PDB file of C-alpha atoms in Angstrom:
ATOM      1  CA  MET N  48       0.848  -1.980 -41.451  1.00 68.00           C
ATOM      2  CA  THR N  49      -0.260  -3.763 -38.280  1.00 84.00           C
ATOM      3  CA  LYS N  50      -3.128  -2.129 -36.434  1.00 93.00           C
ATOM      4  CA  ARG N  51      -2.429  -1.012 -32.880  1.00 97.00           C
ATOM      5  CA  SER N  52      -4.260  -3.149 -30.324  1.00 98.00           C
ATOM      6  CA  VAL N  53      -6.382  -1.306 -27.782  1.00 98.00           C
ATOM      7  CA  VAL N  54      -8.358  -2.712 -24.865  1.00 98.00           C
ATOM      8  CA  VAL N  55     -11.348  -0.753 -23.555  1.00 98.00           C
ATOM      9  CA  LEU N  56     -11.480  -1.823 -19.924  1.00 98.00           C
ATOM     10  CA  ASP N  57     -14.889  -3.241 -18.998  1.00 97.00           C
ATOM     11  CA  TYR N  58     -15.495  -2.730 -15.299  1.00 96.00           C
ATOM     12  CA  GLY N  59     -19.211  -1.977 -15.537  1.00 92.00           C
ATOM     13  CA  SER N  60     -18.987   1.726 -16.328  1.00 88.00           C
ATOM     14  CA  GLY N  61     -18.660   3.853 -19.412  1.00 79.00           C
ATOM     15  CA  ASN N  62     -19.782   4.066 -23.012  1.00 82.00           C
ATOM     16  CA  LEU N  63     -17.972   0.873 -23.941  1.00 94.00           C
ATOM     17  CA  ARG N  64     -19.361   0.278 -27.422  1.00 94.00           C
ATOM     18  CA  SER N  65     -19.232   3.909 -28.489  1.00 95.00           C
ATOM     19  CA  ALA N  66     -15.627   4.073 -27.281  1.00 96.00           C
ATOM     20  CA  GLN N  67     -14.904   0.873 -29.202  1.00 97.00           C
ATOM     21  CA  ARG N  68     -16.441   2.244 -32.405  1.00 97.00           C
ATOM     22  CA  ALA N  69     -14.628   5.569 -32.088  1.00 97.00           C
ATOM     23  CA  LEU N  70     -11.266   3.817 -31.691  1.00 98.00           C
ATOM     24  CA  GLN N  71     -12.000   1.460 -34.585  1.00 98.00           C
ATOM     25  CA  ARG N  72     -12.839   4.504 -36.692  1.00 97.00           C
ATOM     26  CA  VAL N  73      -9.282   5.786 -36.247  1.00 97.00           C
ATOM     27  CA  GLY N  74      -7.740   2.444 -37.185  1.00 97.00           C
ATOM     28  CA  ALA N  75      -7.201   0.584 -33.912  1.00 98.00           C
ATOM     29  CA  ALA N  76      -7.964  -3.097 -33.342  1.00 98.00           C
ATOM     30  CA  VAL N  77     -10.216  -2.881 -30.292  1.00 98.00           C
ATOM     31  CA  GLU N  78     -11.339  -5.395 -27.683  1.00 98.00           C
ATOM     32  CA  VAL N  79     -13.764  -4.630 -24.837  1.00 97.00           C
ATOM     33  CA  THR N  80     -12.842  -6.854 -21.901  1.00 97.00           C
ATOM     34  CA  ALA N  81     -12.192  -7.106 -18.163  1.00 97.00           C
ATOM     35  CA  ASP N  82      -9.415  -9.627 -18.760  1.00 97.00           C
ATOM     36  CA  ALA N  83      -6.248  -8.525 -16.955  1.00 97.00           C
ATOM     37  CA  GLU N  84      -3.875 -10.300 -19.317  1.00 97.00           C
ATOM     38  CA  ALA N  85      -5.453  -8.746 -22.406  1.00 98.00           C
ATOM     39  CA  ALA N  86      -5.377  -5.328 -20.730  1.00 98.00           C
ATOM     40  CA  ALA N  87      -1.714  -5.779 -19.824  1.00 96.00           C
ATOM     41  CA  ASN N  88      -0.628  -6.902 -23.274  1.00 97.00           C
ATOM     42  CA  ALA N  89      -2.512  -4.445 -25.505  1.00 98.00           C
ATOM     43  CA  ASP N  90      -0.595  -1.579 -27.089  1.00 98.00           C
ATOM     44  CA  GLY N  91      -3.001   0.841 -25.419  1.00 98.00           C
ATOM     45  CA  LEU N  92      -5.540   0.681 -22.581  1.00 98.00           C
ATOM     46  CA  VAL N  93      -8.594   2.950 -22.429  1.00 98.00           C
ATOM     47  CA  VAL N  94     -10.339   3.418 -19.075  1.00 98.00           C
ATOM     48  CA  PRO N  95     -13.821   4.862 -19.645  1.00 96.00           C
ATOM     49  CA  GLY N  96     -16.169   6.011 -16.915  1.00 94.00           C
ATOM     50  CA  VAL N  97     -19.572   7.611 -16.366  1.00 91.00           C
ATOM     51  CA  GLY N  98     -21.569   8.370 -13.244  1.00 90.00           C
ATOM     52  CA  ALA N  99     -20.211   8.634  -9.729  1.00 93.00           C
ATOM     53  CA  PHE N 100     -16.549   8.461  -8.699  1.00 96.00           C
ATOM     54  CA  GLU N 101     -17.322   6.047  -5.852  1.00 96.00           C
ATOM     55  CA  ALA N 102     -19.317   3.652  -8.056  1.00 95.00           C
ATOM     56  CA  CYS N 103     -16.579   3.638 -10.679  1.00 96.00           C
ATOM     57  CA  MET N 104     -13.901   2.847  -8.087  1.00 97.00           C
ATOM     58  CA  THR N 105     -16.051   0.027  -6.675  1.00 97.00           C
ATOM     59  CA  GLY N 106     -16.390  -1.516 -10.137  1.00 97.00           C
ATOM     60  CA  LEU N 107     -12.728  -0.999 -10.936  1.00 97.00           C
ATOM     61  CA  ARG N 108     -11.575  -2.717  -7.738  1.00 97.00           C
ATOM     62  CA  LYS N 109     -13.741  -5.761  -8.495  1.00 97.00           C
ATOM     63  CA  ILE N 110     -11.516  -6.527 -11.475  1.00 97.00           C
ATOM     64  CA  SER N 111      -8.301  -5.190  -9.846  1.00 97.00           C
ATOM     65  CA  GLY N 112      -8.379  -2.419 -12.433  1.00 97.00           C
ATOM     66  CA  GLU N 113      -6.305  -0.028 -10.326  1.00 97.00           C
ATOM     67  CA  LYS N 114      -3.532  -2.644 -10.307  1.00 97.00           C
ATOM     68  CA  ILE N 115      -3.783  -3.116 -14.088  1.00 97.00           C
ATOM     69  CA  ILE N 116      -3.442   0.649 -14.582  1.00 98.00           C
ATOM     70  CA  ALA N 117      -0.556   0.950 -12.106  1.00 98.00           C
ATOM     71  CA  GLU N 118       1.410  -1.883 -13.679  1.00 98.00           C
ATOM     72  CA  ARG N 119       1.014  -0.467 -17.190  1.00 98.00           C
ATOM     73  CA  VAL N 120       2.066   3.015 -16.113  1.00 98.00           C
ATOM     74  CA  ALA N 121       5.064   1.643 -14.190  1.00 98.00           C
ATOM     75  CA  ALA N 122       6.121  -0.220 -17.332  1.00 97.00           C
ATOM     76  CA  GLY N 123       5.716   2.915 -19.478  1.00 98.00           C
ATOM     77  CA  ARG N 124       2.771   1.478 -21.424  1.00 98.00           C
ATOM     78  CA  PRO N 125       0.071   3.894 -22.610  1.00 98.00           C
ATOM     79  CA  VAL N 126      -3.197   4.360 -20.701  1.00 98.00           C
ATOM     80  CA  LEU N 127      -5.988   6.819 -21.592  1.00 98.00           C
ATOM     81  CA  GLY N 128      -8.671   7.724 -19.041  1.00 98.00           C
ATOM     82  CA  VAL N 129     -11.948   9.264 -20.252  1.00 97.00           C
ATOM     83  CA  CYS N 130     -14.402  11.379 -18.204  1.00 97.00           C
ATOM     84  CA  VAL N 131     -14.783   9.669 -14.799  1.00 96.00           C
ATOM     85  CA  GLY N 132     -12.028   7.378 -16.084  1.00 97.00           C
ATOM     86  CA  MET N 133      -9.837  10.495 -15.838  1.00 98.00           C
ATOM     87  CA  GLN N 134     -11.142  11.486 -12.417  1.00 98.00           C
ATOM     88  CA  ILE N 135     -10.412   8.125 -10.772  1.00 98.00           C
ATOM     89  CA  LEU N 136      -6.724   8.469 -11.697  1.00 98.00           C
ATOM     90  CA  PHE N 137      -6.424  11.107  -8.965  1.00 98.00           C
ATOM     91  CA  ALA N 138      -5.822  10.318  -5.301  1.00 98.00           C
ATOM     92  CA  ARG N 139      -9.374  11.016  -4.185  1.00 98.00           C
ATOM     93  CA  GLY N 140     -12.820  12.184  -5.200  1.00 98.00           C
ATOM     94  CA  VAL N 141     -15.229  14.184  -3.058  1.00 95.00           C
ATOM     95  CA  GLU N 142     -18.937  13.824  -3.896  1.00 91.00           C
ATOM     96  CA  PHE N 143     -21.859  14.794  -1.652  1.00 86.00           C
ATOM     97  CA  GLY N 144     -19.441  15.225   1.226  1.00 87.00           C
ATOM     98  CA  VAL N 145     -18.120  11.680   0.838  1.00 90.00           C
ATOM     99  CA  GLU N 146     -14.427  11.226   0.099  1.00 96.00           C
ATOM    100  CA  THR N 147     -13.450   8.167  -1.958  1.00 97.00           C
ATOM    101  CA  THR N 148      -9.917   6.919  -2.536  1.00 98.00           C
ATOM    102  CA  GLY N 149      -8.971   6.861  -6.220  1.00 98.00           C
ATOM    103  CA  CYS N 150      -6.193   5.089  -8.094  1.00 98.00           C
ATOM    104  CA  GLY N 151      -3.610   7.587  -6.843  1.00 98.00           C
ATOM    105  CA  GLN N 152      -1.685   7.892 -10.089  1.00 98.00           C
ATOM    106  CA  TRP N 153      -1.872  11.654  -9.623  1.00 98.00           C
ATOM    107  CA  PRO N 154      -2.052  13.565  -6.326  1.00 98.00           C
ATOM    108  CA  GLY N 155      -4.982  15.799  -5.520  1.00 97.00           C
ATOM    109  CA  ALA N 156      -8.757  15.671  -5.424  1.00 97.00           C
ATOM    110  CA  VAL N 157     -11.657  15.760  -7.860  1.00 98.00           C
ATOM    111  CA  THR N 158     -14.284  18.172  -6.533  1.00 97.00           C
ATOM    112  CA  ARG N 159     -17.595  19.729  -7.537  1.00 97.00           C
ATOM    113  CA  LEU N 160     -17.446  22.556 -10.054  1.00 97.00           C
ATOM    114  CA  ASP N 161     -18.353  25.904  -8.549  1.00 94.00           C
ATOM    115  CA  ALA N 162     -20.720  26.999 -11.288  1.00 95.00           C
ATOM    116  CA  PRO N 163     -24.314  28.292 -11.397  1.00 94.00           C
ATOM    117  CA  VAL N 164     -25.333  25.575 -13.865  1.00 94.00           C
ATOM    118  CA  ILE N 165     -24.407  21.967 -13.090  1.00 95.00           C
ATOM    119  CA  PRO N 166     -23.712  19.642 -14.792  1.00 96.00           C
ATOM    120  CA  HIS N 167     -21.411  21.226 -17.330  1.00 97.00           C
ATOM    121  CA  MET N 168     -23.053  19.694 -20.381  1.00 97.00           C
ATOM    122  CA  GLY N 169     -22.368  20.445 -24.008  1.00 97.00           C
ATOM    123  CA  TRP N 170     -19.624  21.718 -26.277  1.00 98.00           C
ATOM    124  CA  ASN N 171     -16.702  23.759 -25.023  1.00 98.00           C
ATOM    125  CA  VAL N 172     -13.285  24.899 -26.192  1.00 98.00           C
ATOM    126  CA  VAL N 173     -10.062  23.948 -24.433  1.00 98.00           C
ATOM    127  CA  GLU N 174      -6.687  25.621 -23.895  1.00 98.00           C
ATOM    128  CA  ALA N 175      -4.253  22.940 -25.057  1.00 98.00           C
ATOM    129  CA  GLY N 176      -0.947  22.811 -23.230  1.00 97.00           C
ATOM    130  CA  PRO N 177       2.300  23.621 -25.060  1.00 96.00           C
ATOM    131  CA  GLY N 178       3.643  20.596 -26.904  1.00 96.00           C
ATOM    132  CA  SER N 179       0.432  18.597 -26.539  1.00 98.00           C
ATOM    133  CA  ALA N 180       0.408  15.398 -28.579  1.00 98.00           C
ATOM    134  CA  LEU N 181      -3.326  14.763 -28.087  1.00 98.00           C
ATOM    135  CA  PHE N 182      -4.343  18.124 -29.561  1.00 98.00           C
ATOM    136  CA  ASP N 183      -1.706  18.250 -32.287  1.00 98.00           C
ATOM    137  CA  GLY N 184      -3.136  19.718 -35.486  1.00 97.00           C
ATOM    138  CA  LEU N 185      -6.326  21.045 -33.853  1.00 98.00           C
ATOM    139  CA  ASP N 186      -7.322  24.715 -33.886  1.00 96.00           C
ATOM    140  CA  ALA N 187      -7.774  26.691 -30.681  1.00 95.00           C
ATOM    141  CA  ASP N 188     -11.508  27.102 -31.353  1.00 97.00           C
ATOM    142  CA  THR N 189     -12.113  23.339 -31.670  1.00 98.00           C
ATOM    143  CA  ARG N 190     -14.953  22.225 -29.413  1.00 98.00           C
ATOM    144  CA  PHE N 191     -15.343  19.018 -27.418  1.00 98.00           C
ATOM    145  CA  TYR N 192     -18.329  17.438 -25.716  1.00 98.00           C
ATOM    146  CA  PHE N 193     -18.453  17.528 -21.918  1.00 98.00           C
ATOM    147  CA  VAL N 194     -20.948  16.176 -19.397  1.00 97.00           C
ATOM    148  CA  HIS N 195     -19.806  16.330 -15.768  1.00 97.00           C
ATOM    149  CA  SER N 196     -20.370  18.035 -12.425  1.00 97.00           C
ATOM    150  CA  TYR N 197     -16.954  17.280 -10.923  1.00 97.00           C
ATOM    151  CA  ALA N 198     -13.395  17.812 -12.124  1.00 98.00           C
ATOM    152  CA  ALA N 199      -9.791  18.200 -11.056  1.00 98.00           C
ATOM    153  CA  GLN N 200      -9.352  21.938 -10.604  1.00 98.00           C
ATOM    154  CA  ARG N 201      -5.710  21.996  -9.487  1.00 97.00           C
ATOM    155  CA  TRP N 202      -2.608  20.160 -10.633  1.00 98.00           C
ATOM    156  CA  GLU N 203      -0.221  18.875  -7.984  1.00 97.00           C
ATOM    157  CA  GLY N 204       1.578  16.281 -10.098  1.00 97.00           C
ATOM    158  CA  SER N 205       4.669  16.302 -12.283  1.00 97.00           C
ATOM    159  CA  PRO N 206       5.740  19.727 -13.569  1.00 97.00           C
ATOM    160  CA  GLN N 207       6.643  17.994 -16.845  1.00 97.00           C
ATOM    161  CA  ALA N 208       3.023  17.003 -17.536  1.00 98.00           C
ATOM    162  CA  VAL N 209       1.227  18.744 -20.399  1.00 98.00           C
ATOM    163  CA  LEU N 210      -1.962  20.280 -19.001  1.00 98.00           C
ATOM    164  CA  THR N 211      -5.009  21.315 -21.022  1.00 98.00           C
ATOM    165  CA  TRP N 212      -7.605  23.504 -19.316  1.00 98.00           C
ATOM    166  CA  ALA N 213     -11.238  24.436 -19.935  1.00 98.00           C
ATOM    167  CA  THR N 214     -13.577  26.851 -18.185  1.00 98.00           C
ATOM    168  CA  HIS N 215     -17.148  26.421 -16.961  1.00 98.00           C
ATOM    169  CA  HIS N 216     -17.407  29.377 -14.587  1.00 96.00           C
ATOM    170  CA  ALA N 217     -14.304  27.886 -12.921  1.00 94.00           C
ATOM    171  CA  ARG N 218     -11.172  26.552 -14.615  1.00 97.00           C
ATOM    172  CA  PHE N 219     -10.672  22.803 -14.599  1.00 98.00           C
ATOM    173  CA  LEU N 220      -8.387  20.252 -16.206  1.00 98.00           C
ATOM    174  CA  ALA N 221      -9.777  19.150 -19.561  1.00 98.00           C
ATOM    175  CA  ALA N 222      -6.865  16.816 -20.305  1.00 98.00           C
ATOM    176  CA  VAL N 223      -3.548  15.654 -18.889  1.00 98.00           C
ATOM    177  CA  GLU N 224      -0.596  14.075 -20.720  1.00 98.00           C
ATOM    178  CA  ASP N 225       1.896  12.694 -18.223  1.00 98.00           C
ATOM    179  CA  GLY N 226       4.319  10.203 -19.764  1.00 98.00           C
ATOM    180  CA  PRO N 227       2.415   7.007 -20.611  1.00 98.00           C
ATOM    181  CA  LEU N 228      -0.692   8.199 -18.732  1.00 98.00           C
ATOM    182  CA  SER N 229      -3.127  10.494 -20.526  1.00 98.00           C
ATOM    183  CA  ALA N 230      -6.710  11.472 -19.816  1.00 98.00           C
ATOM    184  CA  THR N 231      -9.540  13.676 -21.048  1.00 98.00           C
ATOM    185  CA  GLN N 232     -12.453  15.055 -19.025  1.00 98.00           C
ATOM    186  CA  PHE N 233     -14.484  15.422 -22.224  1.00 98.00           C
ATOM    187  CA  HIS N 234     -15.817  12.478 -24.213  1.00 98.00           C
ATOM    188  CA  PRO N 235     -13.748  12.085 -27.401  1.00 98.00           C
ATOM    189  CA  GLU N 236     -16.155   9.352 -28.572  1.00 97.00           C
ATOM    190  CA  LYS N 237     -19.001  11.921 -28.486  1.00 97.00           C
ATOM    191  CA  SER N 238     -16.964  14.808 -29.918  1.00 98.00           C
ATOM    192  CA  GLY N 239     -17.249  14.045 -33.627  1.00 97.00           C
ATOM    193  CA  ASP N 240     -14.266  14.764 -35.849  1.00 97.00           C
ATOM    194  CA  ALA N 241     -12.494  16.695 -33.069  1.00 98.00           C
ATOM    195  CA  GLY N 242     -12.665  13.706 -30.751  1.00 98.00           C
ATOM    196  CA  ALA N 243     -11.583  11.397 -33.546  1.00 98.00           C
ATOM    197  CA  SER N 244      -8.493  13.552 -34.062  1.00 98.00           C
ATOM    198  CA  VAL N 245      -7.589  13.280 -30.368  1.00 98.00           C
ATOM    199  CA  LEU N 246      -8.039   9.495 -30.427  1.00 98.00           C
ATOM    200  CA  SER N 247      -6.092   9.238 -33.681  1.00 98.00           C
ATOM    201  CA  ASN N 248      -3.233  11.224 -32.141  1.00 98.00           C
ATOM    202  CA  TRP N 249      -3.245   8.923 -29.114  1.00 98.00           C
ATOM    203  CA  VAL N 250      -3.386   5.709 -31.153  1.00 98.00           C
ATOM    204  CA  GLY N 251      -0.673   7.065 -33.449  1.00 97.00           C
ATOM    205  CA  GLY N 252       1.629   7.401 -30.456  1.00 97.00           C
ATOM    206  CA  LEU N 253       1.212   3.798 -29.297  1.00 97.00           C
TER     207      LEU N 253
END
């Protein structure tokens, strides 16, 4: 059986090698690269991201990453955003009073969590949406590893999307599955066997 090819997009942000290892663990053939052709042709594209929304968008634009994502989605080819790689898929991010334009794949804004303790760091459960492919086979009490201060807290996109929520004082989107475009706010590569199951489900659908 041929391994599914996955590119982890290297635009200067994210846990590239840990993402690579986690995907290899679930049987994918993984390349870490900024090459647009490789990213276009792979069975799956993973967009990681850590740090600030604005910095991630700056790095992404340097390699025309928003165009790579848009072209894959338009062609119905799978893309998975992780952490800030999820956040930048939205139309805009607001950090420290500064609004930054995102990739615009989904409408709406990523904003600061209204919680007494920030960042939201550690293990948390999620409420998987009905019919979720990413969380197929996982129990409701399964925990995933989060580290973030900002999140999408409303959904203004397609009503057909499968939405998974989590709560840290306020409710926020923990994952979205919207046709070829999926994303997780948590880090599957840091979430042990639970994260491996999510990645395996995603790779299995490529």
